[in-house]
PDB file of C-alpha atoms in Angstrom:
ATOM      1  CA  UNK L   1       0.000   0.000   0.000  1.00 68.00           C
ATOM      2  CA  UNK L   2       1.475   3.403  -0.938  1.00 81.00           C
ATOM      3  CA  UNK L   3       2.109   6.128   1.603  1.00 86.00           C
ATOM      4  CA  UNK L   4      -0.993   8.287   2.022  1.00 85.00           C
ATOM      5  CA  UNK L   5      -1.734  11.727   3.435  1.00 85.00           C
ATOM      6  CA  UNK L   6      -3.320  10.324   6.591  1.00 85.00           C
ATOM      7  CA  UNK L   7      -0.190   8.287   7.307  1.00 87.00           C
ATOM      8  CA  UNK L   8       1.959  11.422   7.323  1.00 86.00           C
ATOM      9  CA  UNK L   9      -0.511  13.367   9.478  1.00 84.00           C
ATOM     10  CA  UNK L  10      -0.743  10.498  11.963  1.00 86.00           C
ATOM     11  CA  UNK L  11       3.048  10.230  12.080  1.00 86.00           C
ATOM     12  CA  UNK L  12       3.443  13.941  12.834  1.00 83.00           C
ATOM     13  CA  UNK L  13       0.835  13.710  15.586  1.00 85.00           C
ATOM     14  CA  UNK L  14       2.207  10.566  17.240  1.00 88.00           C
ATOM     15  CA  UNK L  15       5.973  10.566  16.645  1.00 81.00           C
ATOM     16  CA  UNK L  16       7.783  11.308  19.918  1.00 82.00           C
ATOM     17  CA  UNK L  17      11.244  11.892  18.443  1.00 84.00           C
ATOM     18  CA  UNK L  18      11.379  15.604  17.649  1.00 87.00           C
ATOM     19  CA  UNK L  19      14.439  15.131  15.442  1.00 89.00           C
ATOM     20  CA  UNK L  20      12.543  12.756  13.146  1.00 88.00           C
ATOM     21  CA  UNK L  21       9.612  15.144  12.932  1.00 87.00           C
ATOM     22  CA  UNK L  22      11.916  18.062  12.252  1.00 91.00           C
ATOM     23  CA  UNK L  23      13.616  16.187   9.391  1.00 91.00           C
ATOM     24  CA  UNK L  24      10.262  15.393   7.793  1.00 89.00           C
ATOM     25  CA  UNK L  25       9.102  18.997   8.086  1.00 89.00           C
ATOM     26  CA  UNK L  26      12.412  20.252   6.651  1.00 92.00           C
ATOM     27  CA  UNK L  27      11.974  17.886   3.712  1.00 92.00           C
ATOM     28  CA  UNK L  28       8.488  19.250   3.123  1.00 91.00           C
ATOM     29  CA  UNK L  29       9.661  22.863   3.438  1.00 93.00           C
ATOM     30  CA  UNK L  30      12.553  22.342   1.041  1.00 94.00           C
ATOM     31  CA  UNK L  31      10.243  20.654  -1.453  1.00 92.00           C
ATOM     32  CA  UNK L  32       7.810  23.587  -1.277  1.00 92.00           C
ATOM     33  CA  UNK L  33      10.607  26.125  -1.722  1.00 92.00           C
ATOM     34  CA  UNK L  34      11.960  24.249  -4.744  1.00 92.00           C
ATOM     35  CA  UNK L  35       8.476  24.057  -6.239  1.00 91.00           C
ATOM     36  CA  UNK L  36       7.824  27.777  -5.731  1.00 91.00           C
ATOM     37  CA  UNK L  37      11.180  29.415  -6.439  1.00 91.00           C
ATOM     38  CA  UNK L  38      12.611  27.027  -9.032  1.00 90.00           C
ATOM     39  CA  UNK L  39      10.099  24.792 -10.777  1.00 90.00           C
ATOM     40  CA  UNK L  40       7.224  27.280 -11.035  1.00 89.00           C
ATOM     41  CA  UNK L  41       8.917  30.701 -11.214  1.00 86.00           C
ATOM     42  CA  UNK L  42      11.408  29.545 -13.840  1.00 88.00           C
ATOM     43  CA  UNK L  43       8.684  29.152 -16.472  1.00 90.00           C
ATOM     44  CA  UNK L  44       6.683  32.379 -16.323  1.00 92.00           C
ATOM     45  CA  UNK L  45       4.130  31.294 -18.900  1.00 92.00           C
ATOM     46  CA  UNK L  46       3.357  28.130 -16.945  1.00 90.00           C
ATOM     47  CA  UNK L  47       3.389  30.094 -13.684  1.00 92.00           C
ATOM     48  CA  UNK L  48       0.823  32.489 -15.142  1.00 92.00           C
ATOM     49  CA  UNK L  49      -1.468  29.956 -16.771  1.00 91.00           C
ATOM     50  CA  UNK L  50      -0.942  26.764 -14.773  1.00 91.00           C
ATOM     51  CA  UNK L  51       0.696  27.378 -11.382  1.00 91.00           C
ATOM     52  CA  UNK L  52       1.939  24.221  -9.718  1.00 90.00           C
ATOM     53  CA  UNK L  53      -0.199  24.799  -6.612  1.00 91.00           C
ATOM     54  CA  UNK L  54      -3.922  25.132  -7.231  1.00 90.00           C
ATOM     55  CA  UNK L  55      -5.103  28.733  -6.987  1.00 89.00           C
ATOM     56  CA  UNK L  56      -1.651  29.642  -5.623  1.00 93.00           C
ATOM     57  CA  UNK L  57      -2.501  28.373  -2.153  1.00 94.00           C
ATOM     58  CA  UNK L  58       1.182  28.228  -1.195  1.00 95.00           C
ATOM     59  CA  UNK L  59       1.169  32.032  -1.314  1.00 96.00           C
ATOM     60  CA  UNK L  60      -1.572  31.901   1.308  1.00 95.00           C
ATOM     61  CA  UNK L  61       0.625  29.651   3.445  1.00 95.00           C
ATOM     62  CA  UNK L  62       3.438  32.202   3.359  1.00 96.00           C
ATOM     63  CA  UNK L  63       1.264  35.304   3.839  1.00 97.00           C
ATOM     64  CA  UNK L  64      -0.759  33.834   6.712  1.00 95.00           C
ATOM     65  CA  UNK L  65       2.518  32.795   8.328  1.00 94.00           C
ATOM     66  CA  UNK L  66       3.335  36.543   8.319  1.00 93.00           C
ATOM     67  CA  UNK L  67       6.353  36.212   6.038  1.00 94.00           C
ATOM     68  CA  UNK L  68       7.452  39.364   4.238  1.00 93.00           C
ATOM     69  CA  UNK L  69       7.112  39.922   0.512  1.00 90.00           C
ATOM     70  CA  UNK L  70      10.823  39.173   0.039  1.00 91.00           C
ATOM     71  CA  UNK L  71      10.076  35.650   1.259  1.00 93.00           C
ATOM     72  CA  UNK L  72       7.543  35.083  -1.528  1.00 94.00           C
ATOM     73  CA  UNK L  73       8.089  34.085  -5.158  1.00 95.00           C
ATOM     74  CA  UNK L  74       7.739  37.617  -6.511  1.00 94.00           C
ATOM     75  CA  UNK L  75       6.507  36.888 -10.021  1.00 95.00           C
ATOM     76  CA  UNK L  76       3.887  34.436  -8.758  1.00 96.00           C
ATOM     77  CA  UNK L  77       2.648  37.013  -6.247  1.00 97.00           C
ATOM     78  CA  UNK L  78       2.481  39.727  -8.911  1.00 96.00           C
ATOM     79  CA  UNK L  79       0.337  37.456 -11.108  1.00 96.00           C
ATOM     80  CA  UNK L  80      -1.814  36.627  -8.094  1.00 97.00           C
ATOM     81  CA  UNK L  81      -2.379  40.321  -7.351  1.00 97.00           C
ATOM     82  CA  UNK L  82      -3.198  40.910 -11.018  1.00 97.00           C
ATOM     83  CA  UNK L  83      -5.835  38.165 -11.000  1.00 97.00           C
ATOM     84  CA  UNK L  84      -7.490  39.720  -7.933  1.00 98.00           C
ATOM     85  CA  UNK L  85      -7.500  43.121  -9.657  1.00 98.00           C
ATOM     86  CA  UNK L  86      -8.910  41.805 -12.936  1.00 97.00           C
ATOM     87  CA  UNK L  87     -11.653  39.949 -11.052  1.00 97.00           C
ATOM     88  CA  UNK L  88     -12.488  43.119  -9.110  1.00 97.00           C
ATOM     89  CA  UNK L  89     -12.808  45.016 -12.402  1.00 96.00           C
ATOM     90  CA  UNK L  90     -14.964  42.250 -13.905  1.00 96.00           C
ATOM     91  CA  UNK L  91     -12.349  41.307 -16.496  1.00 96.00           C
ATOM     92  CA  UNK L  92     -11.619  37.796 -17.732  1.00 95.00           C
ATOM     93  CA  UNK L  93      -9.538  35.680 -15.338  1.00 95.00           C
ATOM     94  CA  UNK L  94      -8.074  32.186 -15.552  1.00 90.00           C
ATOM     95  CA  UNK L  95      -9.668  31.290 -12.225  1.00 92.00           C
ATOM     96  CA  UNK L  96     -11.838  33.165  -9.765  1.00 94.00           C
ATOM     97  CA  UNK L  97      -9.594  34.302  -6.912  1.00 96.00           C
ATOM     98  CA  UNK L  98     -11.819  33.314  -4.017  1.00 97.00           C
ATOM     99  CA  UNK L  99     -10.106  33.197  -0.609  1.00 97.00           C
ATOM    100  CA  UNK L 100      -7.101  35.066  -1.998  1.00 97.00           C
ATOM    101  CA  UNK L 101      -4.708  36.716   0.435  1.00 98.00           C
ATOM    102  CA  UNK L 102      -2.900  39.985  -0.283  1.00 98.00           C
ATOM    103  CA  UNK L 103      -0.659  42.190   1.789  1.00 98.00           C
ATOM    104  CA  UNK L 104      -2.387  45.315   3.042  1.00 98.00           C
ATOM    105  CA  UNK L 105      -0.699  47.755   0.648  1.00 97.00           C
ATOM    106  CA  UNK L 106      -1.511  45.586  -2.362  1.00 98.00           C
ATOM    107  CA  UNK L 107      -5.159  45.248  -1.382  1.00 98.00           C
ATOM    108  CA  UNK L 108      -5.384  49.035  -1.047  1.00 98.00           C
ATOM    109  CA  UNK L 109      -3.616  49.471  -4.394  1.00 98.00           C
ATOM    110  CA  UNK L 110      -6.188  47.259  -6.117  1.00 98.00           C
ATOM    111  CA  UNK L 111      -9.358  48.537  -4.463  1.00 98.00           C
ATOM    112  CA  UNK L 112      -8.467  52.171  -3.589  1.00 98.00           C
ATOM    113  CA  UNK L 113      -5.697  52.926  -6.056  1.00 96.00           C
ATOM    114  CA  UNK L 114      -5.630  56.726  -5.993  1.00 94.00           C
ATOM    115  CA  UNK L 115      -5.398  56.872  -2.204  1.00 97.00           C
ATOM    116  CA  UNK L 116      -3.588  53.652  -1.443  1.00 97.00           C
ATOM    117  CA  UNK L 117      -0.359  55.156  -0.108  1.00 97.00           C
ATOM    118  CA  UNK L 118      -2.181  57.475   2.296  1.00 98.00           C
ATOM    119  CA  UNK L 119      -4.513  54.674   3.373  1.00 98.00           C
ATOM    120  CA  UNK L 120      -1.605  52.317   3.957  1.00 98.00           C
ATOM    121  CA  UNK L 121       0.071  54.922   6.158  1.00 97.00           C
ATOM    122  CA  UNK L 122      -3.085  55.676   8.138  1.00 98.00           C
ATOM    123  CA  UNK L 123      -3.984  52.023   8.712  1.00 98.00           C
ATOM    124  CA  UNK L 124      -0.404  50.942   9.460  1.00 96.00           C
ATOM    125  CA  UNK L 125      -0.057  53.667  12.095  1.00 96.00           C
ATOM    126  CA  UNK L 126      -3.574  53.075  13.441  1.00 95.00           C
ATOM    127  CA  UNK L 127      -4.905  56.456  12.321  1.00 97.00           C
ATOM    128  CA  UNK L 128      -8.156  54.846  11.285  1.00 97.00           C
ATOM    129  CA  UNK L 129     -10.320  57.953  11.524  1.00 97.00           C
ATOM    130  CA  UNK L 130      -8.242  59.499   8.735  1.00 98.00           C
ATOM    131  CA  UNK L 131      -8.696  56.354   6.654  1.00 98.00           C
ATOM    132  CA  UNK L 132     -12.457  56.423   7.266  1.00 98.00           C
ATOM    133  CA  UNK L 133     -12.627  59.976   5.920  1.00 98.00           C
ATOM    134  CA  UNK L 134     -11.161  58.761   2.636  1.00 98.00           C
ATOM    135  CA  UNK L 135     -13.542  55.788   2.471  1.00 98.00           C
ATOM    136  CA  UNK L 136     -16.533  58.024   3.200  1.00 97.00           C
ATOM    137  CA  UNK L 137     -15.413  60.583   0.598  1.00 97.00           C
ATOM    138  CA  UNK L 138     -15.218  57.822  -2.004  1.00 97.00           C
ATOM    139  CA  UNK L 139     -18.711  56.615  -1.099  1.00 97.00           C
ATOM    140  CA  UNK L 140     -20.466  59.983  -0.857  1.00 96.00           C
ATOM    141  CA  UNK L 141     -18.550  62.207  -3.271  1.00 96.00           C
ATOM    142  CA  UNK L 142     -17.055  59.826  -5.824  1.00 94.00           C
ATOM    143  CA  UNK L 143     -20.056  57.513  -6.119  1.00 92.00           C
ATOM    144  CA  UNK L 144     -18.090  54.369  -5.318  1.00 95.00           C
ATOM    145  CA  UNK L 145     -20.272  51.485  -4.213  1.00 95.00           C
ATOM    146  CA  UNK L 146     -18.934  49.659  -1.202  1.00 97.00           C
ATOM    147  CA  UNK L 147     -19.631  49.399   2.499  1.00 98.00           C
ATOM    148  CA  UNK L 148     -17.275  48.861   5.395  1.00 98.00           C
ATOM    149  CA  UNK L 149     -17.350  48.176   9.125  1.00 98.00           C
ATOM    150  CA  UNK L 150     -14.619  48.148  11.767  1.00 98.00           C
ATOM    151  CA  UNK L 151     -14.345  45.851  14.759  1.00 97.00           C
ATOM    152  CA  UNK L 152     -11.478  45.740  17.245  1.00 97.00           C
ATOM    153  CA  UNK L 153      -9.269  43.564  15.047  1.00 98.00           C
ATOM    154  CA  UNK L 154     -10.796  43.698  11.566  1.00 98.00           C
ATOM    155  CA  UNK L 155     -11.934  46.009   8.816  1.00 98.00           C
ATOM    156  CA  UNK L 156     -14.652  44.322   6.771  1.00 98.00           C
ATOM    157  CA  UNK L 157     -15.412  45.548   3.249  1.00 98.00           C
ATOM    158  CA  UNK L 158     -18.312  44.609   1.001  1.00 98.00           C
ATOM    159  CA  UNK L 159     -18.068  45.304  -2.720  1.00 97.00           C
ATOM    160  CA  UNK L 160     -21.269  44.076  -4.395  1.00 94.00           C
ATOM    161  CA  UNK L 161     -21.723  40.546  -3.047  1.00 94.00           C
ATOM    162  CA  UNK L 162     -18.054  39.986  -2.163  1.00 97.00           C
ATOM    163  CA  UNK L 163     -16.572  40.253   1.314  1.00 98.00           C
ATOM    164  CA  UNK L 164     -12.963  41.235   2.016  1.00 98.00           C
ATOM    165  CA  UNK L 165     -11.521  41.014   5.536  1.00 98.00           C
ATOM    166  CA  UNK L 166      -8.589  43.200   6.560  1.00 98.00           C
ATOM    167  CA  UNK L 167      -6.713  41.741   9.541  1.00 98.00           C
ATOM    168  CA  UNK L 168      -5.557  44.896  11.286  1.00 97.00           C
ATOM    169  CA  UNK L 169      -2.860  43.324  13.456  1.00 96.00           C
ATOM    170  CA  UNK L 170      -1.404  41.046  10.788  1.00 96.00           C
ATOM    171  CA  UNK L 171      -1.642  43.622   7.950  1.00 96.00           C
ATOM    172  CA  UNK L 172      -2.969  41.215   5.362  1.00 98.00           C
ATOM    173  CA  UNK L 173      -6.367  40.873   3.688  1.00 98.00           C
ATOM    174  CA  UNK L 174      -8.593  37.952   2.790  1.00 98.00           C
ATOM    175  CA  UNK L 175     -10.154  38.859  -0.569  1.00 98.00           C
ATOM    176  CA  UNK L 176     -13.389  37.376  -1.940  1.00 98.00           C
ATOM    177  CA  UNK L 177     -14.032  35.313   1.183  1.00 98.00           C
ATOM    178  CA  UNK L 178     -15.810  32.096   0.289  1.00 97.00           C
ATOM    179  CA  UNK L 179     -14.666  28.687   1.527  1.00 96.00           C
ATOM    180  CA  UNK L 180     -12.328  30.064   4.171  1.00 97.00           C
ATOM    181  CA  UNK L 181     -13.418  29.424   7.743  1.00 97.00           C
ATOM    182  CA  UNK L 182     -14.520  32.378   9.860  1.00 97.00           C
ATOM    183  CA  UNK L 183     -11.694  32.836  12.326  1.00 94.00           C
ATOM    184  CA  UNK L 184     -13.397  34.395  15.349  1.00 97.00           C
ATOM    185  CA  UNK L 185     -16.741  35.287  16.871  1.00 97.00           C
ATOM    186  CA  UNK L 186     -15.704  38.937  16.650  1.00 98.00           C
ATOM    187  CA  UNK L 187     -15.373  38.613  12.885  1.00 98.00           C
ATOM    188  CA  UNK L 188     -18.638  36.677  12.633  1.00 98.00           C
ATOM    189  CA  UNK L 189     -20.446  39.373  14.593  1.00 98.00           C
ATOM    190  CA  UNK L 190     -18.890  42.106  12.448  1.00 98.00           C
ATOM    191  CA  UNK L 191     -20.038  40.479   9.203  1.00 98.00           C
ATOM    192  CA  UNK L 192     -23.545  40.030  10.640  1.00 98.00           C
ATOM    193  CA  UNK L 193     -23.626  43.693  11.663  1.00 98.00           C
ATOM    194  CA  UNK L 194     -22.507  44.831   8.219  1.00 98.00           C
ATOM    195  CA  UNK L 195     -25.169  42.774   6.432  1.00 98.00           C
ATOM    196  CA  UNK L 196     -27.828  43.832   8.925  1.00 97.00           C
ATOM    197  CA  UNK L 197     -27.077  47.528   8.351  1.00 96.00           C
ATOM    198  CA  UNK L 198     -27.510  47.033   4.606  1.00 96.00           C
ATOM    199  CA  UNK L 199     -30.338  44.513   4.282  1.00 96.00           C
ATOM    200  CA  UNK L 200     -32.266  44.183   7.548  1.00 96.00           C
ATOM    201  CA  UNK L 201     -31.443  47.171   9.782  1.00 95.00           C
ATOM    202  CA  UNK L 202     -34.273  46.683  12.279  1.00 93.00           C
ATOM    203  CA  UNK L 203     -33.439  43.059  12.988  1.00 95.00           C
ATOM    204  CA  UNK L 204     -32.036  42.577  16.474  1.00 96.00           C
ATOM    205  CA  UNK L 205     -28.492  41.222  16.795  1.00 97.00           C
ATOM    206  CA  UNK L 206     -26.950  40.030  20.047  1.00 97.00           C
ATOM    207  CA  UNK L 207     -23.288  39.080  20.486  1.00 96.00           C
ATOM    208  CA  UNK L 208     -22.721  36.494  23.209  1.00 94.00           C
ATOM    209  CA  UNK L 209     -18.906  36.376  23.638  1.00 92.00           C
ATOM    210  CA  UNK L 210     -17.322  32.894  23.512  1.00 89.00           C
ATOM    211  CA  UNK L 211     -20.667  31.423  22.431  1.00 94.00           C
ATOM    212  CA  UNK L 212     -22.515  32.742  19.391  1.00 96.00           C
ATOM    213  CA  UNK L 213     -24.293  35.571  17.588  1.00 97.00           C
ATOM    214  CA  UNK L 214     -28.083  35.746  17.855  1.00 97.00           C
ATOM    215  CA  UNK L 215     -30.161  37.034  14.943  1.00 98.00           C
ATOM    216  CA  UNK L 216     -33.741  37.752  16.069  1.00 97.00           C
ATOM    217  CA  UNK L 217     -36.416  38.068  13.373  1.00 96.00           C
ATOM    218  CA  UNK L 218     -40.114  38.835  13.749  1.00 95.00           C
ATOM    219  CA  UNK L 219     -43.204  37.981  11.757  1.00 94.00           C
ATOM    220  CA  UNK L 220     -45.936  40.403  12.897  1.00 94.00           C
ATOM    221  CA  UNK L 221     -49.227  39.126  14.310  1.00 92.00           C
ATOM    222  CA  UNK L 222     -51.075  40.823  11.419  1.00 90.00           C
ATOM    223  CA  UNK L 223     -49.351  38.499   8.981  1.00 90.00           C
ATOM    224  CA  UNK L 224     -49.913  35.412  11.095  1.00 90.00           C
ATOM    225  CA  UNK L 225     -53.671  36.047  11.116  1.00 90.00           C
ATOM    226  CA  UNK L 226     -53.703  36.177   7.302  1.00 88.00           C
ATOM    227  CA  UNK L 227     -52.079  32.774   6.836  1.00 85.00           C
ATOM    228  CA  UNK L 228     -54.612  30.091   5.924  1.00 83.00           C
ATOM    229  CA  UNK L 229     -55.374  27.595   8.684  1.00 80.00           C
ATOM    230  CA  UNK L 230     -56.366  24.963   6.144  1.00 75.00           C
ATOM    231  CA  UNK L 231     -54.125  22.785   3.940  1.00 67.00           C
ATOM    232  CA  UNK L 232     -52.967  24.481   0.765  1.00 63.00           C
ATOM    233  CA  UNK L 233     -55.337  24.941  -2.141  1.00 67.00           C
ATOM    234  CA  UNK L 234     -54.457  25.739  -5.766  1.00 64.00           C
ATOM    235  CA  UNK L 235     -55.513  29.362  -5.394  1.00 62.00           C
ATOM    236  CA  UNK L 236     -53.754  30.052  -2.097  1.00 69.00           C
ATOM    237  CA  UNK L 237     -51.683  33.220  -1.776  1.00 81.00           C
ATOM    238  CA  UNK L 238     -47.934  33.495  -2.073  1.00 85.00           C
ATOM    239  CA  UNK L 239     -47.840  34.001   1.684  1.00 88.00           C
ATOM    240  CA  UNK L 240     -49.696  30.736   2.318  1.00 86.00           C
ATOM    241  CA  UNK L 241     -47.419  28.923  -0.093  1.00 86.00           C
ATOM    242  CA  UNK L 242     -44.365  30.207   1.729  1.00 90.00           C
ATOM    243  CA  UNK L 243     -45.417  29.537   5.325  1.00 89.00           C
ATOM    244  CA  UNK L 244     -46.999  26.152   4.624  1.00 86.00           C
ATOM    245  CA  UNK L 245     -44.091  24.830   2.552  1.00 85.00           C
ATOM    246  CA  UNK L 246     -40.937  26.871   1.958  1.00 91.00           C
ATOM    247  CA  UNK L 247     -40.640  28.350   5.466  1.00 93.00           C
ATOM    248  CA  UNK L 248     -40.117  24.945   7.043  1.00 93.00           C
ATOM    249  CA  UNK L 249     -37.722  23.914   4.293  1.00 94.00           C
ATOM    250  CA  UNK L 250     -35.704  27.064   4.951  1.00 96.00           C
ATOM    251  CA  UNK L 251     -35.530  26.351   8.672  1.00 96.00           C
ATOM    252  CA  UNK L 252     -34.502  22.766   8.045  1.00 96.00           C
ATOM    253  CA  UNK L 253     -31.682  23.940   5.767  1.00 96.00           C
ATOM    254  CA  UNK L 254     -30.552  26.467   8.388  1.00 97.00           C
ATOM    255  CA  UNK L 255     -30.147  23.739  11.025  1.00 96.00           C
ATOM    256  CA  UNK L 256     -26.919  22.786   9.236  1.00 96.00           C
ATOM    257  CA  UNK L 257     -25.345  26.118  10.151  1.00 96.00           C
ATOM    258  CA  UNK L 258     -27.094  27.262  13.337  1.00 96.00           C
ATOM    259  CA  UNK L 259     -26.424  25.948  16.817  1.00 92.00           C
ATOM    260  CA  UNK L 260     -30.055  26.422  17.642  1.00 94.00           C
ATOM    261  CA  UNK L 261     -33.206  27.877  16.096  1.00 96.00           C
ATOM    262  CA  UNK L 262     -35.896  29.109  18.478  1.00 95.00           C
ATOM    263  CA  UNK L 263     -39.479  29.971  17.550  1.00 96.00           C
ATOM    264  CA  UNK L 264     -41.853  31.488  20.048  1.00 94.00           C
ATOM    265  CA  UNK L 265     -44.635  34.037  20.418  1.00 93.00           C
ATOM    266  CA  UNK L 266     -43.707  37.339  22.056  1.00 91.00           C
ATOM    267  CA  UNK L 267     -45.941  39.440  24.314  1.00 92.00           C
ATOM    268  CA  UNK L 268     -47.548  41.073  21.257  1.00 91.00           C
ATOM    269  CA  UNK L 269     -48.305  37.706  19.647  1.00 94.00           C
ATOM    270  CA  UNK L 270     -45.657  38.201  16.963  1.00 93.00           C
ATOM    271  CA  UNK L 271     -43.684  35.169  15.876  1.00 95.00           C
ATOM    272  CA  UNK L 272     -40.054  35.573  16.929  1.00 96.00           C
ATOM    273  CA  UNK L 273     -37.390  33.501  15.186  1.00 97.00           C
ATOM    274  CA  UNK L 274     -33.965  33.457  16.853  1.00 97.00           C
ATOM    275  CA  UNK L 275     -30.986  32.021  14.975  1.00 98.00           C
ATOM    276  CA  UNK L 276     -27.968  31.110  17.115  1.00 97.00           C
ATOM    277  CA  UNK L 277     -24.865  31.143  14.901  1.00 98.00           C
ATOM    278  CA  UNK L 278     -21.430  30.046  16.139  1.00 97.00           C
ATOM    279  CA  UNK L 279     -18.089  29.147  14.560  1.00 97.00           C
ATOM    280  CA  UNK L 280     -19.039  25.476  14.196  1.00 96.00           C
ATOM    281  CA  UNK L 281     -21.730  23.967  11.992  1.00 96.00           C
ATOM    282  CA  UNK L 282     -23.820  20.846  12.470  1.00 95.00           C
ATOM    283  CA  UNK L 283     -22.015  19.143   9.583  1.00 94.00           C
ATOM    284  CA  UNK L 284     -19.270  16.658  10.388  1.00 92.00           C
ATOM    285  CA  UNK L 285     -15.963  15.408   9.024  1.00 87.00           C
ATOM    286  CA  UNK L 286     -15.350  11.725   8.399  1.00 82.00           C
ATOM    287  CA  UNK L 287     -13.602  11.635  11.787  1.00 81.00           C
ATOM    288  CA  UNK L 288     -16.748  12.919  13.513  1.00 88.00           C
ATOM    289  CA  UNK L 289     -15.567  16.468  14.190  1.00 89.00           C
ATOM    290  CA  UNK L 290     -17.823  19.432  13.514  1.00 94.00           C
ATOM    291  CA  UNK L 291     -16.955  21.424  10.423  1.00 95.00           C
ATOM    292  CA  UNK L 292     -16.109  25.097  10.885  1.00 96.00           C
ATOM    293  CA  UNK L 293     -18.475  27.779   9.630  1.00 97.00           C
ATOM    294  CA  UNK L 294     -17.316  29.181   6.288  1.00 97.00           C
ATOM    295  CA  UNK L 295     -18.017  32.604   4.833  1.00 98.00           C
ATOM    296  CA  UNK L 296     -20.198  31.075   2.112  1.00 97.00           C
ATOM    297  CA  UNK L 297     -22.373  29.376   4.739  1.00 97.00           C
ATOM    298  CA  UNK L 298     -23.594  32.768   5.936  1.00 97.00           C
ATOM    299  CA  UNK L 299     -25.307  33.425   2.613  1.00 97.00           C
ATOM    300  CA  UNK L 300     -28.131  31.030   3.440  1.00 97.00           C
ATOM    301  CA  UNK L 301     -28.638  32.683   6.823  1.00 97.00           C
ATOM    302  CA  UNK L 302     -28.577  36.215   5.415  1.00 98.00           C
ATOM    303  CA  UNK L 303     -30.877  35.322   2.516  1.00 97.00           C
ATOM    304  CA  UNK L 304     -33.421  33.937   4.980  1.00 97.00           C
ATOM    305  CA  UNK L 305     -33.160  36.992   7.263  1.00 97.00           C
ATOM    306  CA  UNK L 306     -33.503  39.352   4.291  1.00 97.00           C
ATOM    307  CA  UNK L 307     -36.584  37.532   3.003  1.00 95.00           C
ATOM    308  CA  UNK L 308     -38.377  37.523   6.352  1.00 95.00           C
ATOM    309  CA  UNK L 309     -37.506  41.177   6.918  1.00 95.00           C
ATOM    310  CA  UNK L 310     -38.399  42.548   3.480  1.00 93.00           C
ATOM    311  CA  UNK L 311     -41.422  40.400   2.648  1.00 92.00           C
ATOM    312  CA  UNK L 312     -43.007  39.692   6.021  1.00 92.00           C
ATOM    313  CA  UNK L 313     -41.949  42.477   8.365  1.00 88.00           C
ATOM    314  CA  UNK L 314     -41.362  45.970   6.997  1.00 79.00           C
ATOM    315  CA  UNK L 315     -44.358  45.813   4.651  1.00 64.00           C
ATOM    316  CA  UNK L 316     -46.648  45.083   7.577  1.00 62.00           C
ATOM    317  CA  UNK L 317     -45.576  47.336  10.433  1.00 56.00           C
TER     318      UNK L 317
END
């Protein structure tokens, strides 16, 4: 039987001789360096069109390890930055750069080119109020369409339907967040706040540190009284169709990504729906461990919240 990935992982987890583990890791590191700096960089056409690591994930390894740009294969990184920029400008790309990491200055160069040097200085020296003035000027006076929100450790940007997360302490940015896991409850709460401000501003959010974020939705009593009490007929309204069928399907789908979903009647006889969202889902790995919540998983939650808010709340209060 050939050596498999799980054999190596098990060996690294169980081997007690640190020298043996160190030799294996050195072998892996040297192989990666040879792949990046020799095999791939040497042929620039191949590096551009068919990099030897899928979607240049070895750049992510180096950037997230907080290595400097001099420790990266420079041509590969320049192509990577160019792909992110072309995708941002809706130009043709070889692959969609989801979950792409850039250094802070390069992210600012792509997304805020005219002001990127000033922004890099302000953010690097923690003069965030000065940076916010530039962002707000671009939004209000230059008609640029994006939203942003700051938490203690992150700056979260939304351009159209794409989220970009600036890690303030590490000075790198996750661009086009998709399959990447959400790294903290603070970040999860920040993304929920940003979406709530845009799509469902009157929905109540509650941040329970070290546990979860609560999203509380309401269906007014006036709507509940209009829902048919009888099984569906062919001529039933769109509202009846939704609450008899699709509503329960939506809740069932959300159980994959919510710790808990609570439904109860408040003091005014409104239906209150509370979604408890944490960093772990109710989906499992083959080993029986819970899968982490990914950025893309939030879309289902936000789509549900937006639908309840826009179709069955604000039109009826």
